[in-house]
PDB file of C-alpha atoms in Angstrom:
ATOM      1  CA  UNK A 618     171.416  30.467-205.305  1.00 53.00           C
ATOM      2  CA  UNK A 619     173.429  28.045-203.212  1.00 52.00           C
ATOM      3  CA  UNK A 620     173.316  28.219-199.439  1.00 66.00           C
ATOM      4  CA  UNK A 621     171.299  26.524-196.745  1.00 70.00           C
ATOM      5  CA  UNK A 622     167.564  26.483-197.384  1.00 71.00           C
ATOM      6  CA  UNK A 623     165.594  26.872-194.154  1.00 64.00           C
ATOM      7  CA  UNK A 624     162.316  26.122-195.916  1.00 56.00           C
ATOM      8  CA  UNK A 625     162.553  22.439-195.087  1.00 37.00           C
ATOM      9  CA  UNK A 626     162.950  23.361-191.427  1.00 38.00           C
ATOM     10  CA  UNK A 627     159.272  24.066-191.132  1.00 36.00           C
ATOM     11  CA  UNK A 628     158.300  26.999-193.379  1.00 48.00           C
ATOM     12  CA  UNK A 629     156.554  25.191-196.201  1.00 44.00           C
ATOM     13  CA  UNK A 630     156.081  22.229-193.926  1.00 33.00           C
ATOM     14  CA  UNK A 631     153.815  24.363-191.770  1.00 37.00           C
ATOM     15  CA  UNK A 632     151.505  25.110-194.659  1.00 38.00           C
ATOM     16  CA  UNK A 633     153.297  28.164-195.960  1.00 45.00           C
ATOM     17  CA  UNK A 634     153.477  26.900-199.501  1.00 47.00           C
ATOM     18  CA  UNK A 635     150.692  27.075-202.058  1.00 45.00           C
ATOM     19  CA  UNK A 636     148.231  24.564-200.635  1.00 47.00           C
ATOM     20  CA  UNK A 637     145.354  25.369-202.982  1.00 50.00           C
ATOM     21  CA  UNK A 638     147.155  25.362-206.283  1.00 50.00           C
ATOM     22  CA  UNK A 639     146.523  29.059-206.777  1.00 62.00           C
ATOM     23  CA  UNK A 640     149.174  31.193-208.371  1.00 80.00           C
ATOM     24  CA  UNK A 641     150.865  32.948-205.495  1.00 91.00           C
ATOM     25  CA  UNK A 642     154.381  34.358-205.826  1.00 94.00           C
ATOM     26  CA  UNK A 643     157.331  32.600-204.240  1.00 96.00           C
ATOM     27  CA  UNK A 644     159.463  35.110-202.373  1.00 98.00           C
ATOM     28  CA  UNK A 645     163.000  34.178-201.401  1.00 97.00           C
ATOM     29  CA  UNK A 646     164.675  35.935-198.517  1.00 98.00           C
ATOM     30  CA  UNK A 647     168.432  35.509-198.229  1.00 97.00           C
ATOM     31  CA  UNK A 648     169.620  36.047-194.654  1.00 98.00           C
ATOM     32  CA  UNK A 649     172.961  35.919-192.893  1.00 97.00           C
ATOM     33  CA  UNK A 650     173.882  32.537-191.499  1.00 97.00           C
ATOM     34  CA  UNK A 651     175.181  31.852-188.023  1.00 96.00           C
ATOM     35  CA  UNK A 652     178.752  33.045-187.458  1.00 94.00           C
ATOM     36  CA  UNK A 653     179.248  29.870-185.411  1.00 94.00           C
ATOM     37  CA  UNK A 654     178.192  27.033-187.727  1.00 92.00           C
ATOM     38  CA  UNK A 655     177.579  28.891-191.000  1.00 94.00           C
ATOM     39  CA  UNK A 656     174.244  27.139-191.544  1.00 94.00           C
ATOM     40  CA  UNK A 657     171.515  28.074-189.081  1.00 96.00           C
ATOM     41  CA  UNK A 658     169.949  31.537-188.781  1.00 97.00           C
ATOM     42  CA  UNK A 659     172.345  34.320-187.839  1.00 97.00           C
ATOM     43  CA  UNK A 660     171.702  37.229-185.481  1.00 98.00           C
ATOM     44  CA  UNK A 661     171.110  39.971-188.069  1.00 98.00           C
ATOM     45  CA  UNK A 662     168.249  42.135-186.783  1.00 98.00           C
ATOM     46  CA  UNK A 663     167.061  43.265-190.211  1.00 98.00           C
ATOM     47  CA  UNK A 664     167.145  39.679-191.503  1.00 98.00           C
ATOM     48  CA  UNK A 665     164.843  38.614-188.694  1.00 98.00           C
ATOM     49  CA  UNK A 666     162.594  41.638-189.068  1.00 98.00           C
ATOM     50  CA  UNK A 667     161.902  40.954-192.755  1.00 98.00           C
ATOM     51  CA  UNK A 668     161.732  37.193-192.114  1.00 98.00           C
ATOM     52  CA  UNK A 669     158.895  37.907-189.660  1.00 98.00           C
ATOM     53  CA  UNK A 670     157.107  40.284-192.063  1.00 98.00           C
ATOM     54  CA  UNK A 671     157.204  37.710-194.846  1.00 98.00           C
ATOM     55  CA  UNK A 672     156.342  34.805-192.562  1.00 98.00           C
ATOM     56  CA  UNK A 673     153.125  36.564-191.535  1.00 97.00           C
ATOM     57  CA  UNK A 674     152.222  37.067-195.197  1.00 97.00           C
ATOM     58  CA  UNK A 675     153.008  33.408-195.942  1.00 97.00           C
ATOM     59  CA  UNK A 676     150.706  32.364-193.121  1.00 97.00           C
ATOM     60  CA  UNK A 677     147.962  34.386-194.821  1.00 95.00           C
ATOM     61  CA  UNK A 678     148.716  32.514-198.070  1.00 96.00           C
ATOM     62  CA  UNK A 679     149.421  35.678-200.052  1.00 96.00           C
ATOM     63  CA  UNK A 680     152.936  34.420-200.816  1.00 97.00           C
ATOM     64  CA  UNK A 681     155.036  31.280-200.607  1.00 97.00           C
ATOM     65  CA  UNK A 682     158.245  31.870-198.654  1.00 98.00           C
ATOM     66  CA  UNK A 683     161.684  30.415-199.109  1.00 97.00           C
ATOM     67  CA  UNK A 684     164.442  31.451-196.689  1.00 98.00           C
ATOM     68  CA  UNK A 685     168.080  30.788-197.508  1.00 97.00           C
ATOM     69  CA  UNK A 686     171.039  31.336-195.191  1.00 97.00           C
ATOM     70  CA  UNK A 687     174.405  32.414-196.546  1.00 96.00           C
ATOM     71  CA  UNK A 688     177.654  32.136-194.627  1.00 95.00           C
ATOM     72  CA  UNK A 689     179.158  35.581-195.131  1.00 92.00           C
ATOM     73  CA  UNK A 690     182.556  34.362-193.900  1.00 88.00           C
ATOM     74  CA  UNK A 691     182.604  31.909-196.843  1.00 91.00           C
ATOM     75  CA  UNK A 692     179.952  33.037-199.344  1.00 91.00           C
ATOM     76  CA  UNK A 693     179.358  30.639-202.254  1.00 89.00           C
ATOM     77  CA  UNK A 694     180.711  31.729-205.650  1.00 89.00           C
ATOM     78  CA  UNK A 695     177.267  32.349-207.178  1.00 87.00           C
ATOM     79  CA  UNK A 696     176.380  34.665-204.304  1.00 90.00           C
ATOM     80  CA  UNK A 697     179.511  36.733-204.923  1.00 82.00           C
ATOM     81  CA  UNK A 698     178.875  36.857-208.675  1.00 85.00           C
ATOM     82  CA  UNK A 699     175.190  37.761-208.298  1.00 88.00           C
ATOM     83  CA  UNK A 700     175.361  40.248-205.453  1.00 89.00           C
ATOM     84  CA  UNK A 701     178.995  41.354-205.343  1.00 79.00           C
ATOM     85  CA  UNK A 702     179.681  42.558-201.798  1.00 78.00           C
ATOM     86  CA  UNK A 703     176.086  43.356-200.817  1.00 89.00           C
ATOM     87  CA  UNK A 704     175.313  41.635-197.498  1.00 93.00           C
ATOM     88  CA  UNK A 705     171.923  40.091-196.672  1.00 97.00           C
ATOM     89  CA  UNK A 706     169.087  40.584-196.199  1.00 98.00           C
ATOM     90  CA  UNK A 707     168.291  40.295-199.883  1.00 97.00           C
ATOM     91  CA  UNK A 708     164.768  39.733-201.213  1.00 98.00           C
ATOM     92  CA  UNK A 709     164.156  37.959-204.518  1.00 97.00           C
ATOM     93  CA  UNK A 710     160.765  38.128-206.219  1.00 97.00           C
ATOM     94  CA  UNK A 711     160.459  36.205-209.483  1.00 93.00           C
ATOM     95  CA  UNK A 712     164.079  36.755-210.353  1.00 92.00           C
ATOM     96  CA  UNK A 713     164.192  40.406-209.278  1.00 94.00           C
ATOM     97  CA  UNK A 714     166.643  41.075-206.447  1.00 96.00           C
ATOM     98  CA  UNK A 715     165.877  43.841-203.976  1.00 97.00           C
ATOM     99  CA  UNK A 716     168.932  45.039-202.050  1.00 95.00           C
ATOM    100  CA  UNK A 717     169.326  47.434-199.100  1.00 94.00           C
ATOM    101  CA  UNK A 718     167.098  47.511-196.031  1.00 96.00           C
ATOM    102  CA  UNK A 719     164.976  50.561-196.847  1.00 96.00           C
ATOM    103  CA  UNK A 720     164.276  49.276-200.368  1.00 97.00           C
ATOM    104  CA  UNK A 721     163.299  45.843-199.032  1.00 98.00           C
ATOM    105  CA  UNK A 722     160.916  47.394-196.525  1.00 97.00           C
ATOM    106  CA  UNK A 723     159.341  49.563-199.196  1.00 97.00           C
ATOM    107  CA  UNK A 724     159.072  46.601-201.580  1.00 98.00           C
ATOM    108  CA  UNK A 725     157.273  44.478-198.993  1.00 98.00           C
ATOM    109  CA  UNK A 726     154.870  47.368-198.323  1.00 97.00           C
ATOM    110  CA  UNK A 727     154.221  48.343-201.956  1.00 97.00           C
ATOM    111  CA  UNK A 728     154.764  45.276-204.117  1.00 97.00           C
ATOM    112  CA  UNK A 729     154.161  42.073-202.161  1.00 97.00           C
ATOM    113  CA  UNK A 730     150.543  40.903-201.903  1.00 95.00           C
ATOM    114  CA  UNK A 731     149.121  41.796-198.495  1.00 95.00           C
ATOM    115  CA  UNK A 732     152.265  43.656-197.461  1.00 96.00           C
ATOM    116  CA  UNK A 733     150.525  47.018-197.123  1.00 95.00           C
ATOM    117  CA  UNK A 734     148.427  45.594-194.263  1.00 95.00           C
ATOM    118  CA  UNK A 735     151.557  45.165-192.118  1.00 96.00           C
ATOM    119  CA  UNK A 736     152.629  48.767-192.432  1.00 96.00           C
ATOM    120  CA  UNK A 737     150.395  50.738-190.114  1.00 93.00           C
ATOM    121  CA  UNK A 738     150.785  54.492-189.734  1.00 94.00           C
ATOM    122  CA  UNK A 739     151.109  55.117-186.009  1.00 96.00           C
ATOM    123  CA  UNK A 740     153.451  57.945-185.128  1.00 97.00           C
ATOM    124  CA  UNK A 741     153.154  57.437-181.374  1.00 97.00           C
ATOM    125  CA  UNK A 742     154.243  53.802-181.625  1.00 97.00           C
ATOM    126  CA  UNK A 743     157.035  54.650-184.081  1.00 97.00           C
ATOM    127  CA  UNK A 744     158.384  57.339-181.743  1.00 97.00           C
ATOM    128  CA  UNK A 745     158.101  55.102-178.687  1.00 97.00           C
ATOM    129  CA  UNK A 746     160.290  52.311-180.094  1.00 97.00           C
ATOM    130  CA  UNK A 747     162.656  54.558-182.062  1.00 96.00           C
ATOM    131  CA  UNK A 748     166.294  54.665-180.864  1.00 96.00           C
ATOM    132  CA  UNK A 749     165.851  51.778-178.412  1.00 98.00           C
ATOM    133  CA  UNK A 750     168.586  49.809-180.141  1.00 98.00           C
ATOM    134  CA  UNK A 751     171.058  52.712-180.202  1.00 97.00           C
ATOM    135  CA  UNK A 752     170.622  53.058-176.424  1.00 98.00           C
ATOM    136  CA  UNK A 753     171.262  49.360-176.017  1.00 98.00           C
ATOM    137  CA  UNK A 754     174.433  49.555-178.131  1.00 97.00           C
ATOM    138  CA  UNK A 755     175.633  52.506-176.051  1.00 97.00           C
ATOM    139  CA  UNK A 756     174.999  50.544-172.874  1.00 97.00           C
ATOM    140  CA  UNK A 757     177.004  47.596-174.228  1.00 96.00           C
ATOM    141  CA  UNK A 758     179.883  49.938-175.001  1.00 95.00           C
ATOM    142  CA  UNK A 759     179.918  51.944-171.768  1.00 95.00           C
ATOM    143  CA  UNK A 760     178.373  49.527-169.289  1.00 94.00           C
ATOM    144  CA  UNK A 761     177.960  52.351-166.783  1.00 95.00           C
ATOM    145  CA  UNK A 762     175.027  53.417-164.622  1.00 96.00           C
ATOM    146  CA  UNK A 763     174.066  56.336-166.867  1.00 97.00           C
ATOM    147  CA  UNK A 764     173.739  54.255-170.031  1.00 97.00           C
ATOM    148  CA  UNK A 765     171.890  51.489-168.188  1.00 97.00           C
ATOM    149  CA  UNK A 766     169.471  54.026-166.746  1.00 98.00           C
ATOM    150  CA  UNK A 767     168.829  55.535-170.192  1.00 98.00           C
ATOM    151  CA  UNK A 768     168.004  52.099-171.551  1.00 98.00           C
ATOM    152  CA  UNK A 769     165.724  51.362-168.579  1.00 98.00           C
ATOM    153  CA  UNK A 770     163.872  54.640-169.087  1.00 98.00           C
ATOM    154  CA  UNK A 771     163.280  53.813-172.741  1.00 98.00           C
ATOM    155  CA  UNK A 772     162.047  50.321-171.900  1.00 98.00           C
ATOM    156  CA  UNK A 773     159.743  51.823-169.264  1.00 98.00           C
ATOM    157  CA  UNK A 774     158.286  54.120-171.932  1.00 98.00           C
ATOM    158  CA  UNK A 775     157.521  51.073-174.075  1.00 98.00           C
ATOM    159  CA  UNK A 776     156.017  49.323-171.046  1.00 98.00           C
ATOM    160  CA  UNK A 777     153.743  52.320-170.429  1.00 97.00           C
ATOM    161  CA  UNK A 778     152.802  52.488-174.108  1.00 97.00           C
ATOM    162  CA  UNK A 779     151.713  48.831-173.996  1.00 97.00           C
ATOM    163  CA  UNK A 780     149.756  49.484-170.806  1.00 96.00           C
ATOM    164  CA  UNK A 781     147.942  52.409-172.423  1.00 96.00           C
ATOM    165  CA  UNK A 782     147.140  50.488-175.589  1.00 95.00           C
ATOM    166  CA  UNK A 783     145.945  47.504-173.537  1.00 94.00           C
ATOM    167  CA  UNK A 784     146.338  45.131-176.473  1.00 94.00           C
ATOM    168  CA  UNK A 785     148.314  42.019-177.317  1.00 94.00           C
ATOM    169  CA  UNK A 786     150.675  43.821-179.680  1.00 97.00           C
ATOM    170  CA  UNK A 787     151.972  47.361-180.132  1.00 97.00           C
ATOM    171  CA  UNK A 788     149.082  48.759-182.158  1.00 96.00           C
ATOM    172  CA  UNK A 789     146.285  46.272-181.482  1.00 94.00           C
ATOM    173  CA  UNK A 790     145.523  42.559-181.374  1.00 93.00           C
ATOM    174  CA  UNK A 791     147.200  41.753-184.708  1.00 94.00           C
ATOM    175  CA  UNK A 792     150.899  42.036-185.453  1.00 96.00           C
ATOM    176  CA  UNK A 793     152.298  44.761-187.666  1.00 97.00           C
ATOM    177  CA  UNK A 794     155.681  46.014-188.887  1.00 97.00           C
ATOM    178  CA  UNK A 795     156.427  47.663-185.517  1.00 98.00           C
ATOM    179  CA  UNK A 796     156.240  44.301-183.739  1.00 98.00           C
ATOM    180  CA  UNK A 797     158.564  42.737-186.290  1.00 98.00           C
ATOM    181  CA  UNK A 798     160.987  45.574-185.573  1.00 98.00           C
ATOM    182  CA  UNK A 799     160.724  45.664-181.762  1.00 98.00           C
ATOM    183  CA  UNK A 800     160.693  42.027-180.692  1.00 98.00           C
ATOM    184  CA  UNK A 801     164.036  40.983-182.249  1.00 98.00           C
ATOM    185  CA  UNK A 802     165.634  43.982-180.521  1.00 98.00           C
ATOM    186  CA  UNK A 803     164.075  43.043-177.172  1.00 98.00           C
ATOM    187  CA  UNK A 804     165.514  39.543-177.604  1.00 98.00           C
ATOM    188  CA  UNK A 805     168.994  40.938-178.257  1.00 98.00           C
ATOM    189  CA  UNK A 806     168.671  43.216-175.230  1.00 98.00           C
ATOM    190  CA  UNK A 807     167.568  40.289-173.110  1.00 98.00           C
ATOM    191  CA  UNK A 808     170.242  37.798-174.208  1.00 98.00           C
ATOM    192  CA  UNK A 809     173.280  40.016-174.918  1.00 98.00           C
ATOM    193  CA  UNK A 810     172.457  42.547-172.201  1.00 98.00           C
ATOM    194  CA  UNK A 811     172.562  39.813-169.575  1.00 97.00           C
ATOM    195  CA  UNK A 812     175.704  38.183-170.980  1.00 96.00           C
ATOM    196  CA  UNK A 813     177.857  41.290-171.428  1.00 96.00           C
ATOM    197  CA  UNK A 814     176.568  43.744-168.836  1.00 96.00           C
ATOM    198  CA  UNK A 815     174.418  41.718-166.401  1.00 96.00           C
ATOM    199  CA  UNK A 816     171.524  43.876-167.617  1.00 97.00           C
ATOM    200  CA  UNK A 817     168.009  42.530-167.208  1.00 97.00           C
ATOM    201  CA  UNK A 818     164.600  43.856-168.090  1.00 98.00           C
ATOM    202  CA  UNK A 819     163.001  44.488-164.677  1.00 97.00           C
ATOM    203  CA  UNK A 820     160.331  41.996-163.720  1.00 96.00           C
ATOM    204  CA  UNK A 821     157.936  44.800-162.833  1.00 95.00           C
ATOM    205  CA  UNK A 822     157.883  45.943-166.468  1.00 97.00           C
ATOM    206  CA  UNK A 823     155.005  43.507-166.702  1.00 96.00           C
ATOM    207  CA  UNK A 824     153.487  44.867-169.911  1.00 96.00           C
ATOM    208  CA  UNK A 825     156.732  44.263-171.828  1.00 98.00           C
ATOM    209  CA  UNK A 826     156.989  40.776-170.359  1.00 97.00           C
ATOM    210  CA  UNK A 827     153.359  40.022-171.290  1.00 97.00           C
ATOM    211  CA  UNK A 828     154.078  41.319-174.773  1.00 97.00           C
ATOM    212  CA  UNK A 829     157.147  39.092-175.055  1.00 98.00           C
ATOM    213  CA  UNK A 830     155.164  36.106-173.794  1.00 97.00           C
ATOM    214  CA  UNK A 831     152.682  36.487-176.628  1.00 96.00           C
ATOM    215  CA  UNK A 832     155.477  36.934-179.158  1.00 97.00           C
ATOM    216  CA  UNK A 833     157.128  33.748-177.924  1.00 98.00           C
ATOM    217  CA  UNK A 834     153.940  31.847-178.820  1.00 96.00           C
ATOM    218  CA  UNK A 835     154.109  32.883-182.484  1.00 97.00           C
ATOM    219  CA  UNK A 836     155.742  30.872-185.253  1.00 97.00           C
ATOM    220  CA  UNK A 837     156.688  34.127-186.995  1.00 98.00           C
ATOM    221  CA  UNK A 838     159.029  34.860-184.088  1.00 98.00           C
ATOM    222  CA  UNK A 839     160.203  31.392-183.064  1.00 98.00           C
ATOM    223  CA  UNK A 840     160.956  30.286-186.642  1.00 97.00           C
ATOM    224  CA  UNK A 841     163.001  33.420-187.312  1.00 98.00           C
ATOM    225  CA  UNK A 842     164.734  33.791-183.928  1.00 98.00           C
ATOM    226  CA  UNK A 843     168.498  33.120-183.763  1.00 98.00           C
ATOM    227  CA  UNK A 844     170.020  31.018-181.012  1.00 97.00           C
ATOM    228  CA  UNK A 845     171.254  32.732-177.865  1.00 97.00           C
ATOM    229  CA  UNK A 846     174.792  31.720-178.807  1.00 95.00           C
ATOM    230  CA  UNK A 847     174.503  33.455-182.175  1.00 96.00           C
ATOM    231  CA  UNK A 848     173.216  36.663-180.574  1.00 97.00           C
ATOM    232  CA  UNK A 849     176.149  36.628-178.141  1.00 96.00           C
ATOM    233  CA  UNK A 850     178.697  35.893-180.850  1.00 95.00           C
ATOM    234  CA  UNK A 851     177.264  38.716-182.997  1.00 96.00           C
ATOM    235  CA  UNK A 852     178.393  41.231-180.361  1.00 96.00           C
ATOM    236  CA  UNK A 853     181.623  39.412-179.542  1.00 95.00           C
ATOM    237  CA  UNK A 854     182.694  39.777-183.152  1.00 93.00           C
ATOM    238  CA  UNK A 855     181.829  43.484-183.060  1.00 92.00           C
ATOM    239  CA  UNK A 856     184.111  43.799-180.029  1.00 91.00           C
ATOM    240  CA  UNK A 857     186.932  41.912-181.737  1.00 89.00           C
ATOM    241  CA  UNK A 858     186.484  38.859-179.535  1.00 88.00           C
ATOM    242  CA  UNK A 859     185.654  35.252-180.389  1.00 80.00           C
ATOM    243  CA  UNK A 860     183.526  32.522-178.915  1.00 79.00           C
ATOM    244  CA  UNK A 861     185.426  29.985-176.843  1.00 83.00           C
ATOM    245  CA  UNK A 862     185.556  26.547-178.413  1.00 81.00           C
ATOM    246  CA  UNK A 863     183.270  25.000-175.812  1.00 81.00           C
ATOM    247  CA  UNK A 864     180.727  27.778-176.449  1.00 79.00           C
ATOM    248  CA  UNK A 865     180.768  27.079-180.173  1.00 79.00           C
ATOM    249  CA  UNK A 866     180.058  23.409-179.471  1.00 85.00           C
ATOM    250  CA  UNK A 867     177.130  24.103-177.158  1.00 88.00           C
ATOM    251  CA  UNK A 868     173.707  22.896-178.208  1.00 94.00           C
ATOM    252  CA  UNK A 869     171.838  26.015-179.365  1.00 95.00           C
ATOM    253  CA  UNK A 870     169.487  27.484-176.775  1.00 96.00           C
ATOM    254  CA  UNK A 871     166.592  29.867-177.324  1.00 97.00           C
ATOM    255  CA  UNK A 872     165.645  31.970-174.303  1.00 97.00           C
ATOM    256  CA  UNK A 873     161.869  32.296-174.068  1.00 97.00           C
ATOM    257  CA  UNK A 874     161.092  32.187-170.350  1.00 96.00           C
ATOM    258  CA  UNK A 875     158.887  34.711-168.575  1.00 95.00           C
ATOM    259  CA  UNK A 876     159.058  35.787-164.903  1.00 94.00           C
ATOM    260  CA  UNK A 877     156.554  33.660-162.928  1.00 92.00           C
ATOM    261  CA  UNK A 878     154.762  36.688-161.482  1.00 90.00           C
ATOM    262  CA  UNK A 879     153.638  38.003-164.909  1.00 89.00           C
ATOM    263  CA  UNK A 880     149.918  37.648-165.563  1.00 88.00           C
ATOM    264  CA  UNK A 881     149.970  36.740-169.243  1.00 86.00           C
ATOM    265  CA  UNK A 882     146.228  37.256-169.736  1.00 81.00           C
ATOM    266  CA  UNK A 883     145.699  40.528-167.936  1.00 67.00           C
ATOM    267  CA  UNK A 884     145.450  42.591-171.143  1.00 57.00           C
ATOM    268  CA  UNK A 885     142.020  41.019-171.663  1.00 50.00           C
ATOM    269  CA  UNK A 886     140.659  42.732-168.559  1.00 50.00           C
ATOM    270  CA  UNK A 887     139.481  45.781-170.464  1.00 48.00           C
ATOM    271  CA  UNK A 888     137.249  48.442-169.085  1.00 40.00           C
TER     272      UNK A 888
END
């Protein structure tokens, strides 16, 4: 499979290969490349979600992970011949290709060593984060007070959920599939919301900000996170617009700041 291999950018280099010589499967995840340079990580939410899932498993040494980017504007011939018009993400396990998001998720849960531990059954959490992204997309389209308020209400519900759980992540002090789903969407809301609609997550949603702070400390997020410019261009292309030349030439930036008033350790003050 030709394309740009991100493994050398720190995945195996951070100890995510088979250090002990034991026979662990190598999983390849093919993700969409940047629509700006065609090489670095693109802003596909599902690509990042599964990248994070698999990265966590690679950190636990249950798999070895290889991540390959493919420029979907100019896909290599072997990609077209192997996968026809199927877009990434695509998971490959010992020569077997798994296509389509729901099938990939199920495969990680059922067939990849350790994967079942990521998929926690928690209906309250699932309901709390459900439809957040559709409200964000509606806000980007309408950019009116009603759609912004609906998004704010949903974010406040997540903030209150985190306050009630009083833990580092959505369901406890270890990450699970819900975190791999939510955090990429929060990053898109943060970066694209500000750029297109001057929308910002309120500083007093301190539990969300504390949650994001802890996510920003994790390799599973930072290694998989697209550049701000790629997130912005993702939505520009959906709107039929293009990046300006000077924007395409910008050095990639990765927003990870936190409002100074957020107490990043307060979740430890448990009763």
